[in-house]
Coordinates of N, CA and C and ligand atoms in Angstrom, one line a residue:
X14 N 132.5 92.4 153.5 CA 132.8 91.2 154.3 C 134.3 91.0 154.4
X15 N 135.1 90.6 155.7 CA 136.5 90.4 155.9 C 136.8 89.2 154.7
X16 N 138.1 88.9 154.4 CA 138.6 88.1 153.7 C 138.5 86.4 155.1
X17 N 138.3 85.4 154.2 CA 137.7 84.4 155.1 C 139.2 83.6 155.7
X18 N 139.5 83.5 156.9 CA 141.2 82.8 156.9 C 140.8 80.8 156.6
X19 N 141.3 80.4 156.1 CA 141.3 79.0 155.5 C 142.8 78.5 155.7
X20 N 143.0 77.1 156.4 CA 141.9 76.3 156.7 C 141.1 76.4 158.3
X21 N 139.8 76.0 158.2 CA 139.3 75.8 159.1 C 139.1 74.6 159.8
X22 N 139.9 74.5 161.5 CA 139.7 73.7 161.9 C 139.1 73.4 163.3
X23 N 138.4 71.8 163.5 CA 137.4 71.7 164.5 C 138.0 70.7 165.0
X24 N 137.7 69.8 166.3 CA 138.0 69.0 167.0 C 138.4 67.6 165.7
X25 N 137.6 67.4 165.0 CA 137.9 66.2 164.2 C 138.8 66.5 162.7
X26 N 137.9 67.5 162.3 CA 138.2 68.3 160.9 C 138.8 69.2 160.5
X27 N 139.1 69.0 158.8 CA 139.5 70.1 158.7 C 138.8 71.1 157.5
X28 N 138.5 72.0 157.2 CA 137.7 72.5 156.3 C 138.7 73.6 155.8
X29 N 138.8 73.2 154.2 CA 139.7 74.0 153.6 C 139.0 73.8 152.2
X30 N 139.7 75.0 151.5 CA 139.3 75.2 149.7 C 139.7 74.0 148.8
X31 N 138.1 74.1 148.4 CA 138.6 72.6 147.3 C 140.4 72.6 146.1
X32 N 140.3 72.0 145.8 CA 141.3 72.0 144.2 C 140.9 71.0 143.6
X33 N 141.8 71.6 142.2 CA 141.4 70.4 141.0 C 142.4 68.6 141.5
X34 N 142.7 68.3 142.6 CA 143.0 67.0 142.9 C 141.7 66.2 143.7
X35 N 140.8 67.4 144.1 CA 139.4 66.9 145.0 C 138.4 66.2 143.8
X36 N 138.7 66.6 142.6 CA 137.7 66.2 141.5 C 137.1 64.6 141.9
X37 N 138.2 64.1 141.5 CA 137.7 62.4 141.4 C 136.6 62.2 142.9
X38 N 137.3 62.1 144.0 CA 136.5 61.8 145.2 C 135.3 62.6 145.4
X39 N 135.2 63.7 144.8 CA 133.8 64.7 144.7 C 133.0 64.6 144.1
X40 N 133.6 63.5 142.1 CA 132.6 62.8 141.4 C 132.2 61.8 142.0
X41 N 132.9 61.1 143.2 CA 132.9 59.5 143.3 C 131.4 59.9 144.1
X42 N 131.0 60.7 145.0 CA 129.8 60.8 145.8 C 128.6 61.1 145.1
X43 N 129.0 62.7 144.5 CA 127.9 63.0 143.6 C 127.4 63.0 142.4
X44 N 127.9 61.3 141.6 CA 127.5 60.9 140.8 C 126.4 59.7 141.2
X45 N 126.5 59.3 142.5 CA 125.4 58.7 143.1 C 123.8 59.4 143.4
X46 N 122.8 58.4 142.4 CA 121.6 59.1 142.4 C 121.3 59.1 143.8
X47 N 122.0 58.2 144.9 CA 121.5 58.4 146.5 C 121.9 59.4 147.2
X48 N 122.7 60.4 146.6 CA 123.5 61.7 146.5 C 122.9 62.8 146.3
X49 N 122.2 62.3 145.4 CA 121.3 63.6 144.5 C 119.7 63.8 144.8
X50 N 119.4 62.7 145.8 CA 118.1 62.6 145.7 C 117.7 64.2 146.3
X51 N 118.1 64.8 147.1 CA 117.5 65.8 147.9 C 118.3 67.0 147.5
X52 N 119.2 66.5 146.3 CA 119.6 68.4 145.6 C 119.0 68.4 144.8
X53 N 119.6 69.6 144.6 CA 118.0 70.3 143.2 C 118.0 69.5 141.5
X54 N 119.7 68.7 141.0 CA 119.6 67.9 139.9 C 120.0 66.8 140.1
X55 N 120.2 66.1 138.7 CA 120.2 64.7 139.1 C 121.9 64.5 139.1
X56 N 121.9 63.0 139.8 CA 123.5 62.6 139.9 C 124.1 63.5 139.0
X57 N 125.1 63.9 139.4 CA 126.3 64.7 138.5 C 126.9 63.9 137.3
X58 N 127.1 64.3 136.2 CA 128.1 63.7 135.3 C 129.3 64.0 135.6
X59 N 130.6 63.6 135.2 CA 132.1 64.1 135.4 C 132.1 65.6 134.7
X60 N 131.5 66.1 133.7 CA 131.7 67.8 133.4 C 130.8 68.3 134.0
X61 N 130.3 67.8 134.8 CA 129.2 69.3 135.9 C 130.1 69.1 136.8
X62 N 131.0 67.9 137.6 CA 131.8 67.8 138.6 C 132.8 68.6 138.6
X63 N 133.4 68.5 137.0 CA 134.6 69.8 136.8 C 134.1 71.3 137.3
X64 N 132.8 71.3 136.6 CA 132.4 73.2 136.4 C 132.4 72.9 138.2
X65 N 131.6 72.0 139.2 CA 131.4 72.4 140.7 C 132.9 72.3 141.1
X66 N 133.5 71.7 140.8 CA 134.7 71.9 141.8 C 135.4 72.8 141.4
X67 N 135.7 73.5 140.0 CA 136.1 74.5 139.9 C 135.6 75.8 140.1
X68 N 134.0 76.1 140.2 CA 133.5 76.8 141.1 C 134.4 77.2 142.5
X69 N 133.9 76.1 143.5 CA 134.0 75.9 144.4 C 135.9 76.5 145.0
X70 N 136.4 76.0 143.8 CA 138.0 76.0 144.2 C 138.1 77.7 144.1
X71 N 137.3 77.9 143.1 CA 137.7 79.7 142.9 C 136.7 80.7 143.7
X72 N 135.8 80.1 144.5 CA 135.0 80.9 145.1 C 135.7 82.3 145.7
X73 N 134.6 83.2 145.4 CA 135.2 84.8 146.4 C 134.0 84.9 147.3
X74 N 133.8 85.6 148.1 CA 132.2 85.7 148.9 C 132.4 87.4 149.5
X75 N 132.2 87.8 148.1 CA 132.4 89.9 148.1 C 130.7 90.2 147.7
X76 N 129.6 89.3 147.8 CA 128.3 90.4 147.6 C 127.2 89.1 148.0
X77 N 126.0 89.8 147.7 CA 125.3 88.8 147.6 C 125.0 87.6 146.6
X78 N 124.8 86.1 147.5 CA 124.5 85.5 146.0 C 125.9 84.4 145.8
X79 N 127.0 85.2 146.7 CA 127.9 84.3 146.7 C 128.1 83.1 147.7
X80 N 129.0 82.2 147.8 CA 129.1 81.2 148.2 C 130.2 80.8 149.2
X81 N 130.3 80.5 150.3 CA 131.6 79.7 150.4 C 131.7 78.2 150.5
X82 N 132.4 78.0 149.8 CA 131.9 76.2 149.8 C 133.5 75.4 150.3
X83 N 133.3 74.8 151.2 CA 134.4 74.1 151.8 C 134.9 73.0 152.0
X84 N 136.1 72.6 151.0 CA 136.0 70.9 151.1 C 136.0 70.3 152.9
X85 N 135.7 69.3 153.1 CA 135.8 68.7 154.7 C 137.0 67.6 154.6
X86 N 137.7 67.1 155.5 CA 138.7 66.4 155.3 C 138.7 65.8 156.9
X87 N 138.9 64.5 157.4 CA 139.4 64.0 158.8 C 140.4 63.7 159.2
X88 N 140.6 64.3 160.5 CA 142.2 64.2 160.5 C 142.7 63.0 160.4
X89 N 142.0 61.6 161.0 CA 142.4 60.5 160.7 C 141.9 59.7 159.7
X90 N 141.3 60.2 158.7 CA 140.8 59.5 157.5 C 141.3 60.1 156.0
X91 N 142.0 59.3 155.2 CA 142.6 60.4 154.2 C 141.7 60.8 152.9
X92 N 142.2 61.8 152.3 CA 140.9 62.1 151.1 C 139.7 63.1 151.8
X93 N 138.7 63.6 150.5 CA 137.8 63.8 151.1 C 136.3 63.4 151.2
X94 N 136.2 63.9 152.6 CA 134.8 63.1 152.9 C 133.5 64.0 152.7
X95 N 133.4 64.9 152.2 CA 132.0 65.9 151.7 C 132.4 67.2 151.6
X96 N 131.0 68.3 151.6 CA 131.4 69.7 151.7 C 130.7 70.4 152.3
X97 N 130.8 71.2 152.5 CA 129.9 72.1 153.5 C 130.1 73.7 153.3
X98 N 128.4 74.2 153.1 CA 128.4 75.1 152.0 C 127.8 76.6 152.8
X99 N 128.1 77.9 152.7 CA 127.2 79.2 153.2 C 127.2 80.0 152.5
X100 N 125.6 80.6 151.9 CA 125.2 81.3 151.1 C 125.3 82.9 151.7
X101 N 125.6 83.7 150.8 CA 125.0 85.3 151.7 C 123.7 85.2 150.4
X102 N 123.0 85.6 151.2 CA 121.8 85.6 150.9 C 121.3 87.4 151.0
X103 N 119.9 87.6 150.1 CA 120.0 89.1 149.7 C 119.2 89.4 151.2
X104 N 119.4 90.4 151.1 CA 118.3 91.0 152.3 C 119.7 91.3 153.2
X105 N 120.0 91.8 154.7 CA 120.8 92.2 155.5 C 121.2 91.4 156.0
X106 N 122.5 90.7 156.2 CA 123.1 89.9 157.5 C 122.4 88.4 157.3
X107 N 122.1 87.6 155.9 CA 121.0 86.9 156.2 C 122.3 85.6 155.4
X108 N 121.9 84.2 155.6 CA 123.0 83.4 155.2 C 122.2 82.0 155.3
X109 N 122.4 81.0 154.3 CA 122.2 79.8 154.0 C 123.0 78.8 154.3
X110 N 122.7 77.6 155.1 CA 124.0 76.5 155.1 C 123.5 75.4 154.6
X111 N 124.4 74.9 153.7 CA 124.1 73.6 153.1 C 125.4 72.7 153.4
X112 N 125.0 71.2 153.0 CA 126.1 70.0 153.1 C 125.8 69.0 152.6
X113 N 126.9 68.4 152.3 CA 126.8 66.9 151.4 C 128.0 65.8 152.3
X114 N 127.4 65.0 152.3 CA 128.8 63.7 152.2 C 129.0 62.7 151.6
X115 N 130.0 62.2 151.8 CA 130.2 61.0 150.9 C 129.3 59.6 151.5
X116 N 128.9 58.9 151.5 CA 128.3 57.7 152.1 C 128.9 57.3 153.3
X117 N 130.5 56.9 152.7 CA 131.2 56.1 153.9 C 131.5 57.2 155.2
X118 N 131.4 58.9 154.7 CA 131.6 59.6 155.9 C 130.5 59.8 157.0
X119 N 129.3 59.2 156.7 CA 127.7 59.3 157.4 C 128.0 58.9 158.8
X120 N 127.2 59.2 159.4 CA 126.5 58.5 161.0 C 128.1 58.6 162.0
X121 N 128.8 59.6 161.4 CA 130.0 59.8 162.2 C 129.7 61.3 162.6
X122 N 129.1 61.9 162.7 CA 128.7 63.5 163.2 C 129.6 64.1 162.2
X123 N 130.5 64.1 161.5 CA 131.5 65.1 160.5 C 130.6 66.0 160.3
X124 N 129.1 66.2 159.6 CA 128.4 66.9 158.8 C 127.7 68.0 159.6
X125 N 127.6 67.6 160.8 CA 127.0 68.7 162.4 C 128.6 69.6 162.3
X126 N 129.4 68.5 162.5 CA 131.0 69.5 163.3 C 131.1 70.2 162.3
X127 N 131.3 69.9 160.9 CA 131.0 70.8 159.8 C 130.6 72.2 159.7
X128 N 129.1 71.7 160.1 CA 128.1 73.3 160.0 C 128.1 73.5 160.8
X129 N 128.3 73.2 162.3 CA 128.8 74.2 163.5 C 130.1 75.3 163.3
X130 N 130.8 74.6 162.4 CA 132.2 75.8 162.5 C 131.6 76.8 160.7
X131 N 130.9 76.2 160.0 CA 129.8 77.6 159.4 C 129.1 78.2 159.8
X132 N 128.4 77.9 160.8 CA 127.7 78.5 161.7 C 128.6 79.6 162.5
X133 N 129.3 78.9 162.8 CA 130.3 79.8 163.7 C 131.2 81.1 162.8
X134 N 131.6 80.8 161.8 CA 132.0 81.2 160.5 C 131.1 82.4 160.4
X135 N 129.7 82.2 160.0 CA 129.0 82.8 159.9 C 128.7 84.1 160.8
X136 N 127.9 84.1 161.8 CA 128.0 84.1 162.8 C 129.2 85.0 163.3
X137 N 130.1 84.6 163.5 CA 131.6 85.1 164.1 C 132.2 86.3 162.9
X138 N 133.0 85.7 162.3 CA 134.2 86.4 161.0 C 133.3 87.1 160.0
X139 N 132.1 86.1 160.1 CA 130.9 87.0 159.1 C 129.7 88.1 159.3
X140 N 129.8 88.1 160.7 CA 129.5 89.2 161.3 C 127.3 89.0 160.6
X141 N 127.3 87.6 160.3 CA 125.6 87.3 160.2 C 124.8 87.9 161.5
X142 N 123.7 87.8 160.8 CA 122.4 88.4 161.9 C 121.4 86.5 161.8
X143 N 121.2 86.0 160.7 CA 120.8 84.7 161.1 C 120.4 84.0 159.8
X144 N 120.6 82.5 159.9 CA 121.2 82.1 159.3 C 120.2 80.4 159.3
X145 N 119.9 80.2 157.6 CA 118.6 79.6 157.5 C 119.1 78.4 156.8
X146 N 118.3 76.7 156.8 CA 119.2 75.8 156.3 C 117.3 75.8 155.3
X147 N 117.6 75.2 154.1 CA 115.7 74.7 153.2 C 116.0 73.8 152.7
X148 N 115.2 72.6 153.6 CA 114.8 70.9 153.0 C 114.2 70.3 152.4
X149 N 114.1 69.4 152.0 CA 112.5 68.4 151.6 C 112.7 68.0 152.9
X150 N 111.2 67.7 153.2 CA 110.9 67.1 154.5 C 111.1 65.5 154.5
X151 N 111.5 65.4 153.6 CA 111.8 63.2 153.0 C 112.9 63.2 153.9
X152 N 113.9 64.5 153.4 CA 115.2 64.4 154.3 C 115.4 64.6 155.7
X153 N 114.9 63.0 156.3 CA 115.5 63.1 157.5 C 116.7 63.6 158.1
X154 N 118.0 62.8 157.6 CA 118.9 63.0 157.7 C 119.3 64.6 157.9
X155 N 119.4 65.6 156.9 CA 119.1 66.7 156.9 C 118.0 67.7 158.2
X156 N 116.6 67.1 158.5 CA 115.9 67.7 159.4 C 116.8 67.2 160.8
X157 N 117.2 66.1 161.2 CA 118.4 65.8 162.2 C 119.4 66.9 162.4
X158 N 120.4 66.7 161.3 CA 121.2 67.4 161.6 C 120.9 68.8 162.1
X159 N 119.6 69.4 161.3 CA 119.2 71.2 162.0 C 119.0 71.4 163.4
X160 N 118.5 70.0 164.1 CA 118.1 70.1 165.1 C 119.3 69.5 166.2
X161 N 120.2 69.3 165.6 CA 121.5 68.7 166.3 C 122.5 70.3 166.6
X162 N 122.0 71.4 165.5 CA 123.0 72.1 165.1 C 121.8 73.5 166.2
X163 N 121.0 73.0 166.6 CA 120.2 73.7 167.6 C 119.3 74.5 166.4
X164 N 119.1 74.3 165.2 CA 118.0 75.3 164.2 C 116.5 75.3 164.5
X165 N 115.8 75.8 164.5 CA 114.4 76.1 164.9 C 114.1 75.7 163.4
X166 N 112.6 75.2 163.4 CA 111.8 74.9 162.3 C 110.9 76.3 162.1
X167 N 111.0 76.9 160.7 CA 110.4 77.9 161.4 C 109.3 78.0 159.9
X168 N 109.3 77.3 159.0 CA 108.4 77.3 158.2 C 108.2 75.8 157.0
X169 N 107.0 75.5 157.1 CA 106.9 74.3 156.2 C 105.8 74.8 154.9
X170 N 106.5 74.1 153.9 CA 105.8 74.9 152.5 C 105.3 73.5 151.6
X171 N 103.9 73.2 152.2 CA 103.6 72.2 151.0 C 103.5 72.6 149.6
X172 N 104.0 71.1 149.0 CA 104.3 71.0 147.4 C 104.8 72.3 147.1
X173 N 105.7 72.7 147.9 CA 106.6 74.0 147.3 C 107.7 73.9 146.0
X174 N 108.2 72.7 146.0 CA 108.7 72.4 144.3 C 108.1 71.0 144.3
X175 N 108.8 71.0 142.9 CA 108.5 69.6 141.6 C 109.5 69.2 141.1
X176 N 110.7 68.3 142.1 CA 111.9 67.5 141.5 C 111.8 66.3 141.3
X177 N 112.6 65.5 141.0 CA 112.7 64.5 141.0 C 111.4 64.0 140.9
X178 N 110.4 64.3 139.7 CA 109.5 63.3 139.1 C 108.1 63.7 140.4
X179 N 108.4 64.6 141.2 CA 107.6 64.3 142.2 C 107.3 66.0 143.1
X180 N 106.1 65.8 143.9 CA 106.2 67.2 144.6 C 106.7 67.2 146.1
X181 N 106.8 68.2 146.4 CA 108.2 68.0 147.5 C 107.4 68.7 148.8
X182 N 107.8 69.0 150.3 CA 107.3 69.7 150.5 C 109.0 70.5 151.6
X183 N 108.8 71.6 151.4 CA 110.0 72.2 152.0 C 109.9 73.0 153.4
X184 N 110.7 72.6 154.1 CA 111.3 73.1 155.4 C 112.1 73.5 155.5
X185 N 112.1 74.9 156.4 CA 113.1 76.1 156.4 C 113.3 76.3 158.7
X186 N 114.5 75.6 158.1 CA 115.3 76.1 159.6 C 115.8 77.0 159.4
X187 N 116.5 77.5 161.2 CA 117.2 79.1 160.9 C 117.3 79.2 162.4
X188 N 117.9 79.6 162.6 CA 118.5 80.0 163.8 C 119.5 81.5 163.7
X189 N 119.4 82.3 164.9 CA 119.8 84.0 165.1 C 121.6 83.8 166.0
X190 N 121.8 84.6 165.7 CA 123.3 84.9 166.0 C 123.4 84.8 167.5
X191 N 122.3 85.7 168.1 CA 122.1 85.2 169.3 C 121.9 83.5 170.0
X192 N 121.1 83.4 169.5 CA 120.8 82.1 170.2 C 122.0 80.7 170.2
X193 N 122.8 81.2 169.1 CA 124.1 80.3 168.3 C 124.9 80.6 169.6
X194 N 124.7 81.9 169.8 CA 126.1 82.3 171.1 C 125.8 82.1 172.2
X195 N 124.4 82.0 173.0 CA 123.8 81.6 174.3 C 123.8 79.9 174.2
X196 N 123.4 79.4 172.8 CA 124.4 77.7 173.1 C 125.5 77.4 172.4
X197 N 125.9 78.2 172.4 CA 128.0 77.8 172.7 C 128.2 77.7 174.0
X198 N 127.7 78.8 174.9 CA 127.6 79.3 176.1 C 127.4 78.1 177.2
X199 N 126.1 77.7 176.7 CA 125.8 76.8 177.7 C 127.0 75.5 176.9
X200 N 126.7 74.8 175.7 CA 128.1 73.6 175.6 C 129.3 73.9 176.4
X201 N 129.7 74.7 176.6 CA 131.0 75.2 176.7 C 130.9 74.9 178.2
X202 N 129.7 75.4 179.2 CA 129.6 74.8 180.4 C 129.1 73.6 180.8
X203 N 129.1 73.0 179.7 CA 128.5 71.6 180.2 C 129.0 71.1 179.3
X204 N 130.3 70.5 178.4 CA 130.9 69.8 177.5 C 130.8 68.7 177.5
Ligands
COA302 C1 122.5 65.2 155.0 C2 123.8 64.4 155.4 C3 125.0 65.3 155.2 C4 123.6 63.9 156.8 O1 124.7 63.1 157.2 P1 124.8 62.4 158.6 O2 125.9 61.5 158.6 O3 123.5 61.8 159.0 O4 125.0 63.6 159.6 P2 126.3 63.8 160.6 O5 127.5 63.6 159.8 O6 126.1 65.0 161.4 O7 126.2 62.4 161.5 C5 125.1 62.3 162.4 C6 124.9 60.8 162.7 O8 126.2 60.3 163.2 C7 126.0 59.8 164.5 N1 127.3 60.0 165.2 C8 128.2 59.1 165.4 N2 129.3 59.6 166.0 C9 129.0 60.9 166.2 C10 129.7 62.0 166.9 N3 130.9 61.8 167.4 N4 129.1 63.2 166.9 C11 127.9 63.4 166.4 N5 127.2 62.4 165.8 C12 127.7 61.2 165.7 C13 124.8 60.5 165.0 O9 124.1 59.8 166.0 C14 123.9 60.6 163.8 O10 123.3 59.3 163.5 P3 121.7 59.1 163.4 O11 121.2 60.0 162.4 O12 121.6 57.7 163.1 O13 121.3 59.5 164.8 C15 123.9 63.1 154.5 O14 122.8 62.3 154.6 C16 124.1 63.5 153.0 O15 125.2 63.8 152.5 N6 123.0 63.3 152.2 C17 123.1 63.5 150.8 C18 123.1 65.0 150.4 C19 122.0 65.8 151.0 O16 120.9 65.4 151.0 N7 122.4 67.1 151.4 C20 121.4 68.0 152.0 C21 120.5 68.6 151.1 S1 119.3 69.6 152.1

């Protein structure tokens, strides 16, 4: 895989590598159990915040299994407002997108413009074949955004885990490198 150029920027955003100054505003979201309801543990404590953002800050993405994870930032709002995450995944050309925000950054599209430029990331620099998001179906919010970001529904898996006290049932979008580039194609003619 090419070395990834950082920062990345989109019409509103900017998407660059965390640091250890991101800590506090990255505990301040994901220590919220409204935060955690639809990741896999519970609210963060401040030392799982350290190990993720120092993860995150040292990320490499040289095999499978690795990550890129990218703080989000607005050009007119200071601090950060969430992150936005792409897995290489095993198998050939295959890739994961995930995202989080802070509360106050919600119902502002940041989290689409986000995974559109991982997508594109993906996709483009990363030279993906296609590229899959896996939900609970509780998460609206999340099934929205796939379908904002143009992802196909392409498999539903009742009671496929048991988090949060409860059984879940999971949804797997995904969308092909093709179809990413035939709607750029058409936005781009009809903006
Ligand atoms: C999932 C999550 C990132 C979605 O956040 P979101 O704010 O709904 O998504 P976006 O940032 O793309 O914003 C879309 C909303 O902003 C609105 N919006 C406002 N201005 C907009 C603009 N300029 N462009 C696009 N959308 C805009 C949209 O209409 C939409 O609102 P709606 O859902 O009421 O229709 C957020 O709920 C979250 O962080 N949840 C907790 C963590 C989590 O569950 N992560 C995912 C695990 S699978």
């Amino acid at each position: 895989m090419p070395d990834i150029r950082l920062p990345i920027r989109t019409k509103r955003l900017v998407l660059r590598r965390f640091d250890g100054g991101d800590l506090d505003a990255f505990h301040a979201y994901h220590s919220l159990p409204e935060t955690a309801r639809f990741l896999p543990g519970p609210a963060k404590t401040y030392t799982q915040s350290m190990e993720r953002v120092g993860r995150y800050a040292n990320f490499v993405f040289e095999k499978a299994g690795d990550w890129v994870a990218l703080a989000i930032e607005a050009d007119d709002e200071p601090g950060l407002q969430g992150e936005v995450v792409l897995k290489w995944l095993p198998g050939h050309l295959q890739g994961e997108v995930g995202w989080t925000l802070a509360p106050v950054a919600r119902g502002k599209g940041y989290a689409t413009e986000a995974a559109a430029a991982m997508l594109e990331l993906g996709f483009g620099e990363l030279g993906l074949h296609r590229i899959e998001a896996r939900l609970d179906e509780l998460n609206t919010a999340s099934a929205s955004l796939c379908c904002r970001l143009g992802m196909r529904l392409e498999a539903r898996h009742v009671d496929k885990w048991h988090y949060k006290g409860q059984w879940a049932t999971e949804l797997i979008y995904a969308i092909l490198a093709d179809e990413w580039h035939v709607g750029r194609e058409l936005d781009s003619r009809n903006p």
